[in-house]
Tab-separated table of C-alpha atoms in Angstrom:
chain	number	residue	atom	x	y	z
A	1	UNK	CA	-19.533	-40.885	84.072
A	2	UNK	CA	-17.755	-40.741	80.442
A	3	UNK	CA	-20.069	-38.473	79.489
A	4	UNK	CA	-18.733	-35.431	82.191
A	5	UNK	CA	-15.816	-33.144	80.388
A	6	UNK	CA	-14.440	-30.681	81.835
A	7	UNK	CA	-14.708	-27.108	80.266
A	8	UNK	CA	-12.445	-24.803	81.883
A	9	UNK	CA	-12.452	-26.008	85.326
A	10	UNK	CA	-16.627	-26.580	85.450
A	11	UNK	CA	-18.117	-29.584	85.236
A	12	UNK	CA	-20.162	-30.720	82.153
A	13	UNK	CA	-22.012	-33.885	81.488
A	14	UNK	CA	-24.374	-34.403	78.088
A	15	UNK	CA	-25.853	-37.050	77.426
A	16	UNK	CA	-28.189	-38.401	74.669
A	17	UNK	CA	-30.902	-41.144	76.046
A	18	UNK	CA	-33.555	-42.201	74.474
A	19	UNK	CA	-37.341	-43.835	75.728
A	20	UNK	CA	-37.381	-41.915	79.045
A	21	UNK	CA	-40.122	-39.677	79.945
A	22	UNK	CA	-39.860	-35.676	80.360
A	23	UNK	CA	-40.335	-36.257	84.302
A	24	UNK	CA	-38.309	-39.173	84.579
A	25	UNK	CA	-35.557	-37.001	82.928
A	26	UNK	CA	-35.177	-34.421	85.742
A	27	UNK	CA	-35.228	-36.915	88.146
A	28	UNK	CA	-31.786	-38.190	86.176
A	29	UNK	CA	-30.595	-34.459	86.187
A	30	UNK	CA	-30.983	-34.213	89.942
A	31	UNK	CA	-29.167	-37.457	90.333
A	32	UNK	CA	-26.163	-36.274	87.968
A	33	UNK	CA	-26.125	-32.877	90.225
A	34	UNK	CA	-25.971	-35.065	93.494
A	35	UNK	CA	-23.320	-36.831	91.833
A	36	UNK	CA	-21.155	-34.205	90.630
A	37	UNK	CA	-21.464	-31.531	93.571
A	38	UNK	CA	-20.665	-28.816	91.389
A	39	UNK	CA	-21.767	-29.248	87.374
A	40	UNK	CA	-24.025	-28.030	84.183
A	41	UNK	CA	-25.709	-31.155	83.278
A	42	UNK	CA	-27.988	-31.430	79.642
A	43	UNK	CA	-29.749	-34.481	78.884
A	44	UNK	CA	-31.377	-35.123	75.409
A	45	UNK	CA	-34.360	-37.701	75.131
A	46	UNK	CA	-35.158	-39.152	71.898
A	47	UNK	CA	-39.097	-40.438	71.644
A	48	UNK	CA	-40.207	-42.710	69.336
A	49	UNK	CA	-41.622	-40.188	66.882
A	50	UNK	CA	-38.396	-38.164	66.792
A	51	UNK	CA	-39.093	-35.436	68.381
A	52	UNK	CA	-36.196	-34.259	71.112
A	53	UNK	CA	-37.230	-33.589	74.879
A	54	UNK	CA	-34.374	-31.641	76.776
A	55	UNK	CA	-33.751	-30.558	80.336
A	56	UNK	CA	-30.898	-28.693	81.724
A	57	UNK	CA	-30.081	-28.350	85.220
A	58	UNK	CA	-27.123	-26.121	87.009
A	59	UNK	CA	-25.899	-26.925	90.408
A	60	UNK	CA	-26.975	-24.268	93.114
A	61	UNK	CA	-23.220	-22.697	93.368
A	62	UNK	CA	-22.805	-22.086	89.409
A	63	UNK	CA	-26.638	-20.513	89.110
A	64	UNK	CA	-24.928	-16.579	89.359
A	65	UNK	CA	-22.783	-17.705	86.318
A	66	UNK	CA	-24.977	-20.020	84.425
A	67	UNK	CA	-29.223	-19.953	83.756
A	68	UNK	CA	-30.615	-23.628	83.149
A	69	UNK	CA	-33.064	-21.056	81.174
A	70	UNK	CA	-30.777	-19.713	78.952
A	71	UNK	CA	-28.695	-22.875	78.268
A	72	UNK	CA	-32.159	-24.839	77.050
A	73	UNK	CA	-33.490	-22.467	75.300
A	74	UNK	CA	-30.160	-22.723	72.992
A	75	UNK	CA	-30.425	-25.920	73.186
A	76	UNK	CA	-34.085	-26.125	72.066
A	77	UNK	CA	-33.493	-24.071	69.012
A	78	UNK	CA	-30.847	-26.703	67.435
A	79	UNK	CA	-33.804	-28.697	67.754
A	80	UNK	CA	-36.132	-26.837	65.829
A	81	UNK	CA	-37.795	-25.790	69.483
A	82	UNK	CA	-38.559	-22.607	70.366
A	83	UNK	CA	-38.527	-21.700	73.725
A	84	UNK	CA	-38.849	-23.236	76.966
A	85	UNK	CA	-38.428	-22.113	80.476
A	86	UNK	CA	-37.609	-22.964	84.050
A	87	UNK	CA	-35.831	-21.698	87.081
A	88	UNK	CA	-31.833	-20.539	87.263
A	89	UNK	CA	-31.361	-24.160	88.182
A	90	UNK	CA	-33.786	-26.758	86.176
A	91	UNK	CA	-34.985	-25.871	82.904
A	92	UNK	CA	-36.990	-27.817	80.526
A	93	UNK	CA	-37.509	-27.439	76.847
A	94	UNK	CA	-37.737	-29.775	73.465
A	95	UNK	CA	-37.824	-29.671	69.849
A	96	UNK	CA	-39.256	-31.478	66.973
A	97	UNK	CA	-35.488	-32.747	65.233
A	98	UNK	CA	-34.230	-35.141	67.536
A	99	UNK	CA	-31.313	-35.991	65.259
A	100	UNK	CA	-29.626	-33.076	66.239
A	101	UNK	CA	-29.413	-33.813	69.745
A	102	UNK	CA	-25.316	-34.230	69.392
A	103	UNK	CA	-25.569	-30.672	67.866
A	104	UNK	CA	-27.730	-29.488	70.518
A	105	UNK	CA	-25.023	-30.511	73.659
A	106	UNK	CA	-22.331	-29.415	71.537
A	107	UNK	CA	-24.070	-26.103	71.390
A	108	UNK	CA	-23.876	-25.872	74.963
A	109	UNK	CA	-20.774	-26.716	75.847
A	110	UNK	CA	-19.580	-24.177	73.515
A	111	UNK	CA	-21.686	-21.794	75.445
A	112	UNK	CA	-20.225	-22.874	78.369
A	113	UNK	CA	-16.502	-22.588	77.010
A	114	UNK	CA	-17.179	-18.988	75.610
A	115	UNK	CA	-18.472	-17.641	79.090
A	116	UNK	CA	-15.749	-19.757	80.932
């Protein structure tokens, strides 16, 4: 789990993957959330056309601090996405410049630091 940091005492784990599909994706954010107890995870897919597919999930006991909702849909617009919804603890979204996915996690994380 290189990919978890820890920003201000909460768990974070982003990760860019690439050829897995949108449904396949949550199933990997419920794992990480399993995994971590307590955690924001973000996970970026890259399809073959470019285009960015993301999905954010927050564990149960961080939902009165954190939306999944709010955290893609900043996510999504680094992409180029507008949009996309959820619930407080899975959230789904994508956007059409999957080279920004770095930019996208980085986003936020920084969200995450500034509310910390």
């Amino acid at each position: 789990a290189s990919d978890v940091t820890d920003i201000n005492g909460l768990k974070f784990m982003g990760r860019r993957v690439e050829g897995v599909e949108m449904k396949d994706l949550k199933g990997l954010a419920d794992e990480a959330k399993a995994q971590l107890g307590s955690a924001v995870i973000a996970l970026v897919n890259i399809g073959d056309d470019g285009k960015a597919g993301l999905v954010v999930a927050v564990t149960d006991d961080l939902t009165k601090r954190f939306s999944a909702v709010d955290l893609v849909r900043l996510g999504s617009e680094v992409l180029g996405g507008k949009g996309g919804g959820g619930r407080p603890d899975m959230a789904q979204a994508g956007g059409p410049d999957g080279s920004k996915a770095d930019h996208a996690l980085q986003a936020i994380a920084s969200l995450l630091r500034s509310a910390g």
